Amino acid sequence: MSNEVINTVEVRAAAGRSEELGRQLQKIVDTLRETPGCDSYMVDRCPEDNHRWTVSAHWQSEAAMQAHFNRPEAQGFIDLIDSRLANSVDFNSFPIV
């Protein structure tokens, strides 16, 4: 049985700020992609709703994923709301079976 996990972050852009949000998400991902235990980290814009973005990461283990949440760069997702780039940020994770 695999102990690999995926985490996703669903982000909704504030009105008129979707392009700027996408650039900021890419900066966050470019930094976090180098985290030990990370196999991939991607940013995708929803084709049906250009205000909705999904960030997803594939981790070698839950421990690696949890450790990355303690990195200062991961705080960047919360800062998106404080900077008014995003209206909502929703975190999820699940094991790969």
Coordinates of N, CA and C in Angstrom, one line a residue:
M1 N 0.8 -1.2 0.0 CA 0.0 0.0 0.0 C 0.9 1.2 0.0
S2 N 0.5 2.2 -0.8 CA 1.3 3.5 -0.9 C 1.0 4.4 0.2
N3 N 2.0 5.2 0.6 CA 1.7 6.2 1.6 C 1.8 7.6 1.0
E4 N 1.8 7.6 -0.4 CA 1.8 8.9 -1.1 C 0.5 9.7 -0.9
V5 N 0.6 11.0 -0.9 CA -0.6 11.8 -0.7 C -0.6 13.0 -1.7
I6 N -1.8 13.5 -2.0 CA -1.9 14.7 -2.8 C -2.6 15.8 -1.9
N7 N -2.1 17.0 -2.1 CA -2.9 18.1 -1.4 C -3.3 19.1 -2.5
T8 N -4.5 19.7 -2.3 CA -5.0 20.7 -3.3 C -5.3 21.9 -2.5
V9 N -5.2 23.0 -3.2 CA -5.6 24.3 -2.7 C -6.5 24.9 -3.7
E10 N -7.8 25.1 -3.4 CA -8.7 25.8 -4.3 C -8.8 27.3 -3.9
V11 N -8.5 28.1 -4.9 CA -8.4 29.6 -4.6 C -9.4 30.3 -5.6
R12 N -10.2 31.2 -5.0 CA -11.1 32.0 -5.8 C -10.5 33.5 -5.8
A13 N -10.3 34.0 -7.0 CA -9.7 35.3 -7.1 C -10.8 36.4 -6.7
A14 N -10.3 37.5 -6.1 CA -11.1 38.7 -5.9 C -11.4 39.3 -7.3
A15 N -12.5 40.0 -7.3 CA -12.9 40.6 -8.6 C -11.8 41.5 -9.2
G16 N -11.5 41.2 -10.5 CA -10.5 41.9 -11.2 C -9.1 41.6 -10.9
R17 N -8.8 40.6 -10.1 CA -7.5 40.3 -9.7 C -7.0 38.9 -10.1
S18 N -7.7 38.2 -11.0 CA -7.4 36.8 -11.3 C -6.0 36.7 -11.9
E19 N -5.7 37.6 -12.9 CA -4.3 37.5 -13.5 C -3.2 37.6 -12.5
E20 N -3.4 38.6 -11.6 CA -2.4 38.9 -10.6 C -2.3 37.7 -9.6
L21 N -3.4 37.1 -9.3 CA -3.5 36.0 -8.4 C -2.7 34.8 -9.0
G22 N -2.9 34.6 -10.3 CA -2.3 33.5 -11.0 C -0.7 33.6 -11.0
R23 N -0.3 34.9 -11.1 CA 1.2 35.1 -11.1 C 1.7 34.8 -9.7
Q24 N 1.0 35.3 -8.7 CA 1.4 35.0 -7.3 C 1.4 33.6 -6.9
L25 N 0.4 32.8 -7.4 CA 0.3 31.4 -7.1 C 1.5 30.7 -7.7
Q26 N 1.9 31.1 -9.0 CA 3.0 30.5 -9.6 C 4.3 30.7 -8.8
K27 N 4.5 31.9 -8.3 CA 5.7 32.2 -7.5 C 5.7 31.3 -6.3
I28 N 4.6 31.2 -5.6 CA 4.5 30.3 -4.4 C 4.9 28.9 -4.8
V29 N 4.3 28.4 -5.9 CA 4.5 27.0 -6.3 C 6.0 26.8 -6.7
D30 N 6.6 27.8 -7.4 CA 8.0 27.6 -7.9 C 8.9 27.5 -6.7
T31 N 8.6 28.1 -5.6 CA 9.4 28.0 -4.4 C 9.1 26.6 -3.7
L32 N 7.9 26.3 -3.5 CA 7.5 25.0 -2.8 C 7.8 23.8 -3.5
R33 N 7.9 23.9 -4.8 CA 8.2 22.7 -5.7 C 9.5 22.0 -5.3
E34 N 10.4 22.8 -4.7 CA 11.7 22.3 -4.3 C 11.8 21.6 -2.9
T35 N 10.6 21.5 -2.3 CA 10.5 20.9 -0.9 C 10.9 19.5 -1.0
P36 N 11.7 19.0 -0.1 CA 12.0 17.5 0.0 C 10.7 16.7 0.1
G37 N 10.7 15.6 -0.7 CA 9.5 14.8 -0.7 C 8.4 15.2 -1.7
C38 N 8.6 16.3 -2.4 CA 7.6 16.7 -3.4 C 7.9 16.2 -4.8
D39 N 7.0 15.4 -5.3 CA 7.2 14.9 -6.7 C 6.7 15.9 -7.7
S40 N 5.7 16.7 -7.4 CA 5.2 17.7 -8.4 C 4.3 18.7 -7.6
Y41 N 4.3 19.9 -8.2 CA 3.5 21.0 -7.6 C 3.0 21.8 -8.9
M42 N 1.7 22.0 -9.1 CA 1.2 22.6 -10.3 C 0.1 23.7 -10.0
V43 N 0.0 24.6 -10.8 CA -1.1 25.6 -10.8 C -1.9 25.5 -12.0
D44 N -3.2 25.4 -11.9 CA -4.2 25.3 -13.0 C -5.3 26.3 -12.8
R45 N -5.7 26.9 -13.9 CA -6.8 27.8 -13.9 C -8.0 27.0 -14.5
C46 N -9.2 27.2 -13.8 CA -10.4 26.5 -14.2 C -10.8 27.0 -15.6
P47 N -11.0 26.1 -16.6 CA -11.4 26.6 -17.9 C -12.9 27.1 -17.9
E48 N -13.7 26.7 -17.0 CA -15.1 27.2 -17.0 C -15.3 28.4 -16.1
D49 N -14.3 28.7 -15.3 CA -14.5 29.9 -14.4 C -13.1 30.5 -14.2
N50 N -12.8 31.6 -14.9 CA -11.4 32.1 -14.8 C -11.0 32.8 -13.5
H51 N -11.9 32.8 -12.6 CA -11.6 33.3 -11.2 C -11.2 32.2 -10.3
R52 N -11.3 31.0 -10.7 CA -11.0 29.8 -9.8 C -9.7 29.2 -10.3
W53 N -8.8 29.0 -9.3 CA -7.5 28.3 -9.5 C -7.4 27.1 -8.6
T54 N -6.7 26.1 -9.1 CA -6.4 25.0 -8.3 C -4.8 24.8 -8.3
V55 N -4.3 24.6 -7.1 CA -2.9 24.3 -6.9 C -2.9 22.8 -6.4
S56 N -2.1 22.0 -6.9 CA -2.0 20.6 -6.5 C -0.6 20.1 -6.3
A57 N -0.4 19.3 -5.3 CA 1.0 18.8 -5.1 C 0.9 17.3 -4.8
H58 N 1.9 16.6 -5.3 CA 2.0 15.1 -5.1 C 3.2 14.9 -4.2
W59 N 3.0 14.2 -3.1 CA 4.0 14.0 -2.1 C 4.3 12.5 -1.9
Q60 N 5.6 12.3 -1.6 CA 6.1 10.9 -1.4 C 5.5 10.3 -0.1
S61 N 5.2 11.2 0.8 CA 4.6 10.7 2.1 C 3.8 11.8 2.8
E62 N 2.9 11.4 3.7 CA 2.2 12.4 4.5 C 3.1 13.3 5.3
A63 N 4.2 12.6 5.8 CA 5.1 13.4 6.7 C 5.8 14.5 5.8
A64 N 6.1 14.2 4.6 CA 6.7 15.3 3.7 C 5.7 16.4 3.5
M65 N 4.5 16.0 3.2 CA 3.5 17.1 3.0 C 3.3 17.9 4.3
Q66 N 3.2 17.3 5.4 CA 3.0 18.0 6.7 C 4.1 18.9 6.9
A67 N 5.4 18.5 6.7 CA 6.5 19.3 6.9 C 6.5 20.5 6.0
H68 N 6.0 20.4 4.8 CA 6.0 21.6 3.9 C 5.1 22.6 4.4
F69 N 4.0 22.3 5.1 CA 3.1 23.3 5.7 C 3.7 24.2 6.7
N70 N 4.8 23.7 7.3 CA 5.6 24.5 8.3 C 6.6 25.5 7.6
R71 N 6.8 25.4 6.3 CA 7.7 26.3 5.6 C 7.0 27.7 5.5
P72 N 7.8 28.7 5.7 CA 7.3 30.1 5.6 C 6.6 30.4 4.2
E73 N 7.1 29.7 3.2 CA 6.5 30.0 1.8 C 5.1 29.5 1.8
A74 N 4.7 28.5 2.5 CA 3.4 27.9 2.5 C 2.4 29.0 3.1
Q75 N 2.9 29.9 3.9 CA 2.1 30.9 4.5 C 1.5 31.8 3.4
G76 N 2.2 31.8 2.2 CA 1.8 32.6 1.1 C 0.4 32.4 0.6
F77 N -0.1 31.2 0.8 CA -1.5 30.9 0.5 C -2.5 31.7 1.3
I78 N -2.2 31.8 2.6 CA -3.1 32.6 3.5 C -2.9 34.1 3.3
D79 N -1.7 34.5 2.9 CA -1.4 35.9 2.6 C -2.2 36.4 1.4
L80 N -2.7 35.5 0.5 CA -3.5 35.9 -0.6 C -4.8 36.6 -0.2
I81 N -5.4 36.1 0.9 CA -6.6 36.7 1.4 C -6.2 38.1 2.0
D82 N -5.2 38.1 2.9 CA -4.8 39.3 3.5 C -4.5 40.4 2.5
S83 N -3.9 40.1 1.4 CA -3.6 41.0 0.3 C -4.7 41.3 -0.6
R84 N -5.9 40.7 -0.3 CA -7.1 40.9 -1.1 C -7.0 40.4 -2.6
L85 N -6.1 39.5 -2.8 CA -6.0 38.9 -4.1 C -7.0 37.7 -4.3
A86 N -7.4 37.1 -3.1 CA -8.3 36.0 -3.2 C -9.4 36.2 -2.2
N87 N -10.6 35.7 -2.6 CA -11.8 35.7 -1.7 C -11.8 34.5 -0.8
S88 N -11.3 33.4 -1.3 CA -11.3 32.2 -0.5 C -10.1 31.3 -0.8
V89 N -9.7 30.5 0.2 CA -8.6 29.5 0.0 C -9.0 28.3 0.7
D90 N -9.2 27.2 0.0 CA -9.7 25.9 0.6 C -8.6 24.8 0.4
F91 N -8.1 24.3 1.6 CA -7.1 23.3 1.6 C -7.7 21.9 1.7
N92 N -7.2 20.9 0.9 CA -7.7 19.5 1.0 C -6.4 18.6 0.8
S93 N -6.5 17.4 1.4 CA -5.5 16.4 1.1 C -6.1 15.0 1.2
F94 N -5.5 14.1 0.5 CA -6.0 12.7 0.4 C -4.9 11.8 0.0
P95 N -5.0 10.5 0.5 CA -4.0 9.5 0.1 C -4.2 9.0 -1.3
I96 N -3.2 8.6 -1.9 CA -3.2 7.9 -3.2 C -3.4 6.5 -2.9
V97 N -4.4 5.9 -3.5 CA -4.7 4.5 -3.2 C -4.5 3.7 -4.5

